[in-house]
Amino acid sequence: MLYFIVYDVADDDVRRRVAELLKDSGGTRVQYSAFTIELDSPHQLDILLQRIREVIGASKARVVAIPVCEADLRRAVTIIHRYELREEELLL
Amino acid sequence: MLYFIVYDVADDDVRRRVAELLKDSGGTRVQYSAFTIELDSPHQLDILLQRIREVIGASKARVVAIPVCEADLRRAVTIIHRYELREEELLL
């Protein structure tokens, strides 16, 4: 199952570490603070969210994880206007 | 159909206007740069995305709109840690 994960994290350093965790877990960055990630089971999502909680620690944060079925993903629309995501920029 | 709309907009003023457009169109803010919005048809999504394009104008932006079916929405997970969204804060 593919999940769409979006996060608001107040602290810059913690936010960068959440992004690194999602990337290291196999996620694909689709927006500055949003990743898609393929997970085999709801249990894997629990493990990932627990890791995210550990990174967040006592920082202010809000994370939403929404499963996206293939039919919905096929109908997703992306508008890009002069804005390519560059990993080296995003992870600074 | 419910859509999940996430946007990266480089310019602060343009980003605020995109948020205002989504709010005025009936959207619910779920993250700093993410809304859910109920739309009756794909045509309505086209109209909304066209309006977003008009607001963006020549600014740098990237917008993703993903339809979310009810089954997926029921399985969505939100982690909130000391971080309540406050409209007056978000729209500044």
Short mmCIF file of N, CA and C in Angstrom, two decimals:
data_model
loop_
_atom_site.label_atom_id
_atom_site.label_comp_id
_atom_site.label_asym_id
_atom_site.label_seq_id
_atom_site.Cartn_x
_atom_site.Cartn_y
_atom_site.Cartn_z
N MET A 1 0.85 -1.21 0.00
CA MET A 1 0.00 0.00 0.00
C MET A 1 0.88 1.25 0.00
N LEU A 2 0.50 2.18 -0.85
CA LEU A 2 1.23 3.44 -0.88
C LEU A 2 0.61 4.41 0.13
N TYR A 3 1.46 5.09 0.86
CA TYR A 3 0.99 6.10 1.81
C TYR A 3 1.52 7.47 1.39
N PHE A 4 0.70 8.47 1.63
CA PHE A 4 1.07 9.85 1.39
C PHE A 4 1.28 10.44 2.79
N ILE A 5 2.48 10.90 3.08
CA ILE A 5 2.79 11.40 4.43
C ILE A 5 3.19 12.88 4.34
N VAL A 6 2.46 13.70 5.07
CA VAL A 6 2.71 15.15 5.08
C VAL A 6 2.99 15.55 6.52
N TYR A 7 4.00 16.40 6.72
CA TYR A 7 4.36 16.77 8.09
C TYR A 7 4.58 18.26 8.23
N ASP A 8 4.13 18.79 9.33
CA ASP A 8 4.49 20.14 9.79
C ASP A 8 5.37 19.93 11.01
N VAL A 9 6.57 20.43 10.98
CA VAL A 9 7.47 20.33 12.14
C VAL A 9 8.06 21.72 12.37
N ALA A 10 7.92 22.23 13.58
CA ALA A 10 8.31 23.61 13.87
C ALA A 10 9.83 23.80 13.79
N ASP A 11 10.58 22.83 14.30
CA ASP A 11 12.03 22.97 14.39
C ASP A 11 12.71 22.54 13.08
N ASP A 12 13.57 23.41 12.53
CA ASP A 12 14.21 23.14 11.24
C ASP A 12 15.02 21.84 11.26
N ASP A 13 15.80 21.64 12.33
CA ASP A 13 16.67 20.47 12.40
C ASP A 13 15.84 19.19 12.50
N VAL A 14 14.80 19.23 13.32
CA VAL A 14 13.93 18.05 13.48
C VAL A 14 13.21 17.76 12.17
N ARG A 15 12.75 18.82 11.49
CA ARG A 15 12.06 18.63 10.21
C ARG A 15 12.99 17.97 9.18
N ARG A 16 14.25 18.40 9.17
CA ARG A 16 15.21 17.80 8.24
C ARG A 16 15.43 16.33 8.57
N ARG A 17 15.45 16.01 9.89
CA ARG A 17 15.68 14.61 10.27
C ARG A 17 14.45 13.74 9.94
N VAL A 18 13.26 14.31 10.02
CA VAL A 18 12.06 13.56 9.61
C VAL A 18 12.15 13.26 8.11
N ALA A 19 12.57 14.26 7.32
CA ALA A 19 12.72 14.06 5.87
C ALA A 19 13.76 12.99 5.58
N GLU A 20 14.87 13.02 6.31
CA GLU A 20 15.94 12.02 6.09
C GLU A 20 15.45 10.62 6.44
N LEU A 21 14.68 10.51 7.54
CA LEU A 21 14.13 9.21 7.94
C LEU A 21 13.21 8.66 6.85
N LEU A 22 12.34 9.53 6.32
CA LEU A 22 11.40 9.07 5.29
C LEU A 22 12.16 8.67 4.02
N LYS A 23 13.20 9.43 3.69
CA LYS A 23 13.99 9.10 2.51
C LYS A 23 14.73 7.77 2.71
N ASP A 24 15.34 7.61 3.90
CA ASP A 24 16.08 6.38 4.20
C ASP A 24 15.15 5.17 4.29
N SER A 25 13.88 5.42 4.55
CA SER A 25 12.90 4.32 4.66
C SER A 25 12.32 3.96 3.29
N GLY A 26 12.83 4.61 2.24
CA GLY A 26 12.38 4.27 0.89
C GLY A 26 11.34 5.23 0.33
N GLY A 27 11.09 6.32 1.03
CA GLY A 27 10.09 7.28 0.57
C GLY A 27 10.56 8.11 -0.62
N THR A 28 9.60 8.65 -1.35
CA THR A 28 9.88 9.54 -2.47
C THR A 28 9.33 10.91 -2.12
N ARG A 29 10.20 11.91 -2.19
CA ARG A 29 9.76 13.26 -1.82
C ARG A 29 8.92 13.84 -2.96
N VAL A 30 7.70 14.25 -2.66
CA VAL A 30 6.84 14.81 -3.70
C VAL A 30 6.60 16.30 -3.49
N GLN A 31 6.79 16.76 -2.26
CA GLN A 31 6.70 18.18 -1.95
C GLN A 31 7.74 18.47 -0.87
N TYR A 32 7.88 19.75 -0.53
CA TYR A 32 8.89 20.09 0.48
C TYR A 32 8.68 19.29 1.76
N SER A 33 7.43 19.18 2.20
CA SER A 33 7.14 18.45 3.44
C SER A 33 6.16 17.31 3.21
N ALA A 34 6.32 16.61 2.08
CA ALA A 34 5.43 15.48 1.77
C ALA A 34 6.18 14.39 1.02
N PHE A 35 5.94 13.16 1.46
CA PHE A 35 6.55 12.01 0.81
C PHE A 35 5.47 11.00 0.45
N THR A 36 5.73 10.20 -0.58
CA THR A 36 4.96 8.97 -0.76
C THR A 36 5.89 7.83 -0.37
N ILE A 37 5.32 6.79 0.21
CA ILE A 37 6.14 5.64 0.62
C ILE A 37 5.33 4.36 0.50
N GLU A 38 5.96 3.34 -0.07
CA GLU A 38 5.32 2.04 -0.24
C GLU A 38 5.61 1.18 0.99
N LEU A 39 4.54 0.72 1.65
CA LEU A 39 4.71 -0.12 2.85
C LEU A 39 3.88 -1.38 2.67
N ASP A 40 4.42 -2.51 3.14
CA ASP A 40 3.77 -3.80 2.89
C ASP A 40 2.56 -4.04 3.78
N SER A 41 2.52 -3.39 4.94
CA SER A 41 1.45 -3.70 5.89
C SER A 41 1.19 -2.51 6.81
N PRO A 42 0.00 -2.49 7.44
CA PRO A 42 -0.26 -1.45 8.44
C PRO A 42 0.76 -1.50 9.58
N HIS A 43 1.29 -2.70 9.87
CA HIS A 43 2.30 -2.82 10.92
C HIS A 43 3.55 -2.03 10.56
N GLN A 44 3.94 -2.07 9.28
CA GLN A 44 5.10 -1.29 8.83
C GLN A 44 4.85 0.21 9.01
N LEU A 45 3.60 0.63 8.78
CA LEU A 45 3.27 2.04 9.01
C LEU A 45 3.42 2.39 10.49
N ASP A 46 2.94 1.47 11.36
CA ASP A 46 3.08 1.70 12.81
C ASP A 46 4.55 1.89 13.19
N ILE A 47 5.41 1.03 12.63
CA ILE A 47 6.85 1.11 12.95
C ILE A 47 7.42 2.44 12.47
N LEU A 48 7.05 2.82 11.22
CA LEU A 48 7.56 4.08 10.68
C LEU A 48 7.08 5.28 11.50
N LEU A 49 5.79 5.27 11.87
CA LEU A 49 5.26 6.39 12.65
C LEU A 49 5.91 6.46 14.03
N GLN A 50 6.23 5.29 14.59
CA GLN A 50 6.92 5.27 15.88
C GLN A 50 8.31 5.90 15.74
N ARG A 51 8.99 5.57 14.64
CA ARG A 51 10.32 6.16 14.41
C ARG A 51 10.20 7.68 14.24
N ILE A 52 9.16 8.10 13.52
CA ILE A 52 8.95 9.54 13.34
C ILE A 52 8.72 10.20 14.70
N ARG A 53 7.90 9.56 15.54
CA ARG A 53 7.66 10.10 16.90
C ARG A 53 8.96 10.25 17.67
N GLU A 54 9.86 9.25 17.53
CA GLU A 54 11.14 9.30 18.24
C GLU A 54 11.98 10.48 17.75
N VAL A 55 11.98 10.72 16.43
CA VAL A 55 12.73 11.85 15.88
C VAL A 55 12.13 13.17 16.37
N ILE A 56 10.81 13.24 16.39
CA ILE A 56 10.12 14.47 16.81
C ILE A 56 10.42 14.77 18.28
N GLY A 57 10.46 13.73 19.10
CA GLY A 57 10.75 13.90 20.52
C GLY A 57 9.79 14.90 21.14
N ALA A 58 10.33 15.95 21.74
CA ALA A 58 9.49 16.94 22.43
C ALA A 58 9.18 18.14 21.53
N SER A 59 9.55 18.06 20.24
CA SER A 59 9.33 19.18 19.31
C SER A 59 7.86 19.28 18.91
N LYS A 60 7.47 20.47 18.48
CA LYS A 60 6.11 20.65 17.98
C LYS A 60 6.01 20.03 16.59
N ALA A 61 5.01 19.18 16.38
CA ALA A 61 4.89 18.55 15.07
C ALA A 61 3.47 18.04 14.83
N ARG A 62 3.13 17.90 13.57
CA ARG A 62 1.85 17.35 13.17
C ARG A 62 2.10 16.56 11.90
N VAL A 63 1.76 15.28 11.93
CA VAL A 63 2.04 14.39 10.81
C VAL A 63 0.74 13.72 10.38
N VAL A 64 0.47 13.71 9.07
CA VAL A 64 -0.70 13.02 8.55
C VAL A 64 -0.22 11.94 7.58
N ALA A 65 -0.70 10.72 7.77
CA ALA A 65 -0.39 9.61 6.86
C ALA A 65 -1.70 9.11 6.26
N ILE A 66 -1.83 9.20 4.95
CA ILE A 66 -3.06 8.78 4.27
C ILE A 66 -2.72 7.68 3.27
N PRO A 67 -3.35 6.50 3.40
CA PRO A 67 -3.14 5.47 2.39
C PRO A 67 -3.77 5.91 1.08
N VAL A 68 -3.09 5.64 -0.02
CA VAL A 68 -3.61 6.02 -1.34
C VAL A 68 -3.66 4.78 -2.21
N CYS A 69 -4.88 4.38 -2.62
CA CYS A 69 -5.01 3.19 -3.46
C CYS A 69 -4.57 3.53 -4.89
N GLU A 70 -4.28 2.48 -5.67
CA GLU A 70 -3.72 2.71 -7.02
C GLU A 70 -4.66 3.51 -7.91
N ALA A 71 -5.97 3.25 -7.77
CA ALA A 71 -6.93 3.97 -8.61
C ALA A 71 -6.85 5.46 -8.35
N ASP A 72 -6.72 5.83 -7.07
CA ASP A 72 -6.62 7.25 -6.71
C ASP A 72 -5.30 7.84 -7.20
N LEU A 73 -4.24 7.07 -7.05
CA LEU A 73 -2.92 7.57 -7.45
C LEU A 73 -2.88 7.87 -8.94
N ARG A 74 -3.56 7.03 -9.72
CA ARG A 74 -3.58 7.26 -11.18
C ARG A 74 -4.28 8.56 -11.54
N ARG A 75 -5.18 9.01 -10.65
CA ARG A 75 -5.92 10.23 -10.94
C ARG A 75 -5.31 11.47 -10.28
N ALA A 76 -4.15 11.28 -9.65
CA ALA A 76 -3.50 12.43 -9.02
C ALA A 76 -3.03 13.43 -10.09
N VAL A 77 -3.08 14.70 -9.75
CA VAL A 77 -2.69 15.76 -10.68
C VAL A 77 -1.56 16.57 -10.03
N THR A 78 -0.51 16.81 -10.78
CA THR A 78 0.57 17.66 -10.27
C THR A 78 0.74 18.86 -11.18
N ILE A 79 0.78 20.03 -10.59
CA ILE A 79 1.08 21.26 -11.33
C ILE A 79 2.47 21.69 -10.89
N ILE A 80 3.37 21.80 -11.84
CA ILE A 80 4.70 22.31 -11.50
C ILE A 80 4.93 23.58 -12.29
N HIS A 81 5.26 24.64 -11.61
CA HIS A 81 5.52 25.89 -12.30
C HIS A 81 6.86 26.44 -11.85
N ARG A 82 7.87 26.24 -12.67
CA ARG A 82 9.21 26.76 -12.37
C ARG A 82 9.71 26.30 -11.01
N TYR A 83 9.39 25.09 -10.60
CA TYR A 83 9.71 24.68 -9.23
C TYR A 83 10.06 23.20 -9.22
N GLU A 84 11.30 22.88 -9.52
CA GLU A 84 11.72 21.50 -9.44
C GLU A 84 12.29 21.23 -8.05
N LEU A 85 11.95 20.07 -7.51
CA LEU A 85 12.50 19.71 -6.20
C LEU A 85 13.95 19.28 -6.37
N ARG A 86 14.83 19.87 -5.59
CA ARG A 86 16.24 19.46 -5.62
C ARG A 86 16.62 18.98 -4.23
N GLU A 87 17.01 17.69 -4.17
CA GLU A 87 17.29 17.07 -2.87
C GLU A 87 18.28 17.87 -2.05
N GLU A 88 19.35 18.34 -2.70
CA GLU A 88 20.40 19.01 -1.93
C GLU A 88 19.89 20.32 -1.33
N GLU A 89 18.89 20.88 -1.99
CA GLU A 89 18.29 22.12 -1.49
C GLU A 89 17.33 21.79 -0.35
N LEU A 90 16.55 20.73 -0.57
CA LEU A 90 15.50 20.37 0.36
C LEU A 90 16.05 19.90 1.71
N LEU A 91 17.21 19.23 1.67
CA LEU A 91 17.69 18.65 2.92
C LEU A 91 18.58 19.60 3.72
N LEU A 92 18.77 20.82 3.22
CA LEU A 92 19.56 21.79 3.99
C LEU A 92 18.69 22.45 5.06
N MET B 1 -16.18 13.43 -4.35
CA MET B 1 -14.85 12.86 -4.11
C MET B 1 -14.01 13.85 -3.31
N LEU B 2 -13.34 13.31 -2.29
CA LEU B 2 -12.46 14.14 -1.48
C LEU B 2 -11.06 14.19 -2.13
N TYR B 3 -10.50 15.36 -2.18
CA TYR B 3 -9.14 15.51 -2.69
C TYR B 3 -8.24 16.03 -1.59
N PHE B 4 -7.01 15.56 -1.63
CA PHE B 4 -5.97 16.02 -0.72
C PHE B 4 -5.05 16.91 -1.57
N ILE B 5 -4.94 18.16 -1.21
CA ILE B 5 -4.16 19.10 -2.02
C ILE B 5 -3.00 19.65 -1.20
N VAL B 6 -1.80 19.45 -1.70
CA VAL B 6 -0.58 19.92 -1.01
C VAL B 6 0.16 20.85 -1.96
N TYR B 7 0.66 21.95 -1.43
CA TYR B 7 1.32 22.92 -2.30
C TYR B 7 2.61 23.44 -1.70
N ASP B 8 3.59 23.58 -2.57
CA ASP B 8 4.82 24.32 -2.25
C ASP B 8 4.76 25.59 -3.07
N VAL B 9 4.80 26.73 -2.42
CA VAL B 9 4.80 28.00 -3.14
C VAL B 9 5.92 28.85 -2.54
N ALA B 10 6.82 29.32 -3.40
CA ALA B 10 8.01 30.02 -2.91
C ALA B 10 7.67 31.37 -2.27
N ASP B 11 6.75 32.09 -2.86
CA ASP B 11 6.45 33.44 -2.39
C ASP B 11 5.41 33.43 -1.26
N ASP B 12 5.74 34.09 -0.13
CA ASP B 12 4.87 34.06 1.05
C ASP B 12 3.46 34.58 0.74
N ASP B 13 3.38 35.69 0.01
CA ASP B 13 2.09 36.30 -0.26
C ASP B 13 1.25 35.41 -1.18
N VAL B 14 1.88 34.85 -2.20
CA VAL B 14 1.17 33.96 -3.13
C VAL B 14 0.70 32.70 -2.38
N ARG B 15 1.57 32.17 -1.51
CA ARG B 15 1.21 30.98 -0.74
C ARG B 15 -0.02 31.25 0.15
N ARG B 16 -0.04 32.44 0.77
CA ARG B 16 -1.18 32.79 1.61
C ARG B 16 -2.45 32.89 0.77
N ARG B 17 -2.32 33.43 -0.46
CA ARG B 17 -3.50 33.56 -1.31
C ARG B 17 -4.00 32.20 -1.82
N VAL B 18 -3.08 31.27 -2.03
CA VAL B 18 -3.50 29.91 -2.41
C VAL B 18 -4.29 29.29 -1.24
N ALA B 19 -3.79 29.49 -0.02
CA ALA B 19 -4.49 28.96 1.17
C ALA B 19 -5.88 29.59 1.29
N GLU B 20 -5.96 30.90 1.07
CA GLU B 20 -7.25 31.59 1.17
C GLU B 20 -8.23 31.08 0.11
N LEU B 21 -7.73 30.86 -1.11
CA LEU B 21 -8.57 30.33 -2.19
C LEU B 21 -9.13 28.96 -1.81
N LEU B 22 -8.25 28.10 -1.28
CA LEU B 22 -8.69 26.75 -0.92
C LEU B 22 -9.71 26.80 0.23
N LYS B 23 -9.47 27.70 1.18
CA LYS B 23 -10.40 27.85 2.29
C LYS B 23 -11.76 28.37 1.78
N ASP B 24 -11.71 29.41 0.93
CA ASP B 24 -12.94 29.99 0.39
C ASP B 24 -13.69 29.01 -0.51
N SER B 25 -12.97 28.04 -1.06
CA SER B 25 -13.60 27.04 -1.93
C SER B 25 -14.20 25.88 -1.14
N GLY B 26 -14.12 25.98 0.21
CA GLY B 26 -14.72 24.94 1.05
C GLY B 26 -13.73 23.93 1.59
N GLY B 27 -12.43 24.19 1.38
CA GLY B 27 -11.42 23.26 1.85
C GLY B 27 -11.22 23.30 3.36
N THR B 28 -10.66 22.22 3.89
CA THR B 28 -10.33 22.13 5.31
C THR B 28 -8.81 22.02 5.43
N ARG B 29 -8.23 22.92 6.20
CA ARG B 29 -6.78 22.90 6.33
C ARG B 29 -6.36 21.77 7.25
N VAL B 30 -5.51 20.87 6.77
CA VAL B 30 -5.07 19.75 7.61
C VAL B 30 -3.60 19.87 7.98
N GLN B 31 -2.85 20.64 7.21
CA GLN B 31 -1.46 20.92 7.52
C GLN B 31 -1.19 22.35 7.08
N TYR B 32 0.02 22.83 7.37
CA TYR B 32 0.34 24.20 7.02
C TYR B 32 0.12 24.44 5.52
N SER B 33 0.55 23.51 4.70
CA SER B 33 0.41 23.67 3.24
C SER B 33 -0.37 22.51 2.63
N ALA B 34 -1.41 22.06 3.33
CA ALA B 34 -2.23 20.95 2.81
C ALA B 34 -3.69 21.12 3.22
N PHE B 35 -4.57 20.93 2.26
CA PHE B 35 -6.01 20.99 2.50
C PHE B 35 -6.66 19.71 2.02
N THR B 36 -7.81 19.38 2.62
CA THR B 36 -8.71 18.41 2.00
C THR B 36 -9.90 19.21 1.49
N ILE B 37 -10.45 18.78 0.36
CA ILE B 37 -11.59 19.50 -0.19
C ILE B 37 -12.52 18.52 -0.91
N GLU B 38 -13.81 18.67 -0.67
CA GLU B 38 -14.82 17.81 -1.29
C GLU B 38 -15.26 18.45 -2.60
N LEU B 39 -15.12 17.73 -3.70
CA LEU B 39 -15.52 18.25 -5.01
C LEU B 39 -16.43 17.23 -5.68
N ASP B 40 -17.46 17.72 -6.37
CA ASP B 40 -18.47 16.83 -6.93
C ASP B 40 -18.01 16.11 -8.18
N SER B 41 -17.04 16.68 -8.89
CA SER B 41 -16.65 16.08 -10.17
C SER B 41 -15.21 16.44 -10.52
N PRO B 42 -14.60 15.68 -11.43
CA PRO B 42 -13.26 16.02 -11.92
C PRO B 42 -13.26 17.41 -12.56
N HIS B 43 -14.39 17.81 -13.14
CA HIS B 43 -14.49 19.13 -13.75
C HIS B 43 -14.30 20.23 -12.69
N GLN B 44 -14.89 20.01 -11.53
CA GLN B 44 -14.72 20.97 -10.43
C GLN B 44 -13.25 21.08 -10.02
N LEU B 45 -12.56 19.94 -10.05
CA LEU B 45 -11.12 19.97 -9.74
C LEU B 45 -10.39 20.80 -10.79
N ASP B 46 -10.75 20.60 -12.07
CA ASP B 46 -10.11 21.39 -13.14
C ASP B 46 -10.30 22.88 -12.90
N ILE B 47 -11.51 23.27 -12.52
CA ILE B 47 -11.81 24.68 -12.28
C ILE B 47 -10.96 25.21 -11.12
N LEU B 48 -10.91 24.42 -10.02
CA LEU B 48 -10.13 24.84 -8.85
C LEU B 48 -8.65 24.97 -9.20
N LEU B 49 -8.12 23.99 -9.93
CA LEU B 49 -6.69 24.02 -10.27
C LEU B 49 -6.40 25.21 -11.20
N GLN B 50 -7.35 25.53 -12.06
CA GLN B 50 -7.17 26.70 -12.93
C GLN B 50 -7.10 27.98 -12.10
N ARG B 51 -7.98 28.05 -11.09
CA ARG B 51 -7.95 29.23 -10.20
C ARG B 51 -6.62 29.30 -9.44
N ILE B 52 -6.15 28.14 -9.00
CA ILE B 52 -4.86 28.12 -8.29
C ILE B 52 -3.75 28.60 -9.23
N ARG B 53 -3.79 28.13 -10.49
CA ARG B 53 -2.78 28.58 -11.47
C ARG B 53 -2.83 30.10 -11.63
N GLU B 54 -4.03 30.65 -11.64
CA GLU B 54 -4.17 32.11 -11.79
C GLU B 54 -3.56 32.85 -10.60
N VAL B 55 -3.78 32.30 -9.39
CA VAL B 55 -3.19 32.92 -8.19
C VAL B 55 -1.66 32.82 -8.25
N ILE B 56 -1.17 31.66 -8.66
CA ILE B 56 0.28 31.44 -8.72
C ILE B 56 0.92 32.38 -9.73
N GLY B 57 0.26 32.59 -10.85
CA GLY B 57 0.80 33.49 -11.87
C GLY B 57 2.20 33.07 -12.29
N ALA B 58 3.15 33.98 -12.15
CA ALA B 58 4.53 33.69 -12.57
C ALA B 58 5.39 33.22 -11.41
N SER B 59 4.78 32.98 -10.24
CA SER B 59 5.54 32.58 -9.06
C SER B 59 5.96 31.11 -9.16
N LYS B 60 7.01 30.77 -8.41
CA LYS B 60 7.44 29.37 -8.36
C LYS B 60 6.47 28.59 -7.50
N ALA B 61 5.97 27.46 -8.02
CA ALA B 61 5.02 26.68 -7.22
C ALA B 61 4.95 25.25 -7.71
N ARG B 62 4.50 24.40 -6.82
CA ARG B 62 4.29 22.99 -7.14
C ARG B 62 3.08 22.54 -6.33
N VAL B 63 2.08 22.04 -7.02
CA VAL B 63 0.83 21.65 -6.37
C VAL B 63 0.50 20.21 -6.72
N VAL B 64 0.16 19.41 -5.71
CA VAL B 64 -0.25 18.03 -5.95
C VAL B 64 -1.68 17.86 -5.45
N ALA B 65 -2.55 17.32 -6.28
CA ALA B 65 -3.93 17.03 -5.89
C ALA B 65 -4.15 15.53 -6.04
N ILE B 66 -4.46 14.86 -4.93
CA ILE B 66 -4.66 13.41 -4.95
C ILE B 66 -6.08 13.11 -4.47
N PRO B 67 -6.88 12.40 -5.29
CA PRO B 67 -8.19 11.99 -4.82
C PRO B 67 -8.03 10.94 -3.72
N VAL B 68 -8.85 11.02 -2.69
CA VAL B 68 -8.77 10.05 -1.59
C VAL B 68 -10.14 9.43 -1.41
N CYS B 69 -10.24 8.13 -1.63
CA CYS B 69 -11.54 7.46 -1.48
C CYS B 69 -11.85 7.28 0.01
N GLU B 70 -13.13 7.03 0.31
CA GLU B 70 -13.55 6.97 1.72
C GLU B 70 -12.82 5.89 2.51
N ALA B 71 -12.59 4.75 1.85
CA ALA B 71 -11.92 3.65 2.55
C ALA B 71 -10.53 4.08 3.00
N ASP B 72 -9.83 4.81 2.12
CA ASP B 72 -8.48 5.29 2.47
C ASP B 72 -8.54 6.34 3.57
N LEU B 73 -9.52 7.20 3.46
CA LEU B 73 -9.64 8.29 4.43
C LEU B 73 -9.86 7.73 5.84
N ARG B 74 -10.66 6.65 5.92
CA ARG B 74 -10.92 6.05 7.23
C ARG B 74 -9.65 5.50 7.86
N ARG B 75 -8.67 5.14 7.00
CA ARG B 75 -7.44 4.56 7.54
C ARG B 75 -6.33 5.60 7.71
N ALA B 76 -6.65 6.86 7.49
CA ALA B 76 -5.64 7.91 7.67
C ALA B 76 -5.26 8.02 9.14
N VAL B 77 -4.00 8.32 9.37
CA VAL B 77 -3.48 8.45 10.74
C VAL B 77 -2.92 9.85 10.91
N THR B 78 -3.27 10.51 12.00
CA THR B 78 -2.71 11.82 12.29
C THR B 78 -1.99 11.78 13.63
N ILE B 79 -0.77 12.26 13.63
CA ILE B 79 -0.01 12.41 14.88
C ILE B 79 0.06 13.91 15.16
N ILE B 80 -0.42 14.31 16.29
CA ILE B 80 -0.29 15.72 16.67
C ILE B 80 0.49 15.79 17.96
N HIS B 81 1.55 16.55 17.96
CA HIS B 81 2.36 16.67 19.16
C HIS B 81 2.56 18.15 19.47
N ARG B 82 1.80 18.66 20.39
CA ARG B 82 1.93 20.07 20.81
C ARG B 82 1.79 21.03 19.65
N TYR B 83 0.96 20.71 18.66
CA TYR B 83 0.93 21.51 17.44
C TYR B 83 -0.50 21.59 16.92
N GLU B 84 -1.26 22.52 17.44
CA GLU B 84 -2.61 22.72 16.93
C GLU B 84 -2.56 23.78 15.83
N LEU B 85 -3.28 23.53 14.76
CA LEU B 85 -3.35 24.52 13.69
C LEU B 85 -4.24 25.66 14.12
N ARG B 86 -3.74 26.87 14.00
CA ARG B 86 -4.55 28.05 14.32
C ARG B 86 -4.65 28.90 13.06
N GLU B 87 -5.89 29.08 12.61
CA GLU B 87 -6.12 29.77 11.33
C GLU B 87 -5.46 31.14 11.31
N GLU B 88 -5.60 31.90 12.40
CA GLU B 88 -5.08 33.27 12.39
C GLU B 88 -3.56 33.26 12.28
N GLU B 89 -2.95 32.18 12.75
CA GLU B 89 -1.50 32.05 12.67
C GLU B 89 -1.10 31.64 11.25
N LEU B 90 -1.88 30.68 10.72
CA LEU B 90 -1.55 30.10 9.42
C LEU B 90 -1.72 31.08 8.28
N LEU B 91 -2.68 31.98 8.42
CA LEU B 91 -2.96 32.87 7.29
C LEU B 91 -2.13 34.15 7.31
N LEU B 92 -1.27 34.28 8.31
CA LEU B 92 -0.39 35.46 8.33
C LEU B 92 0.82 35.25 7.44
#
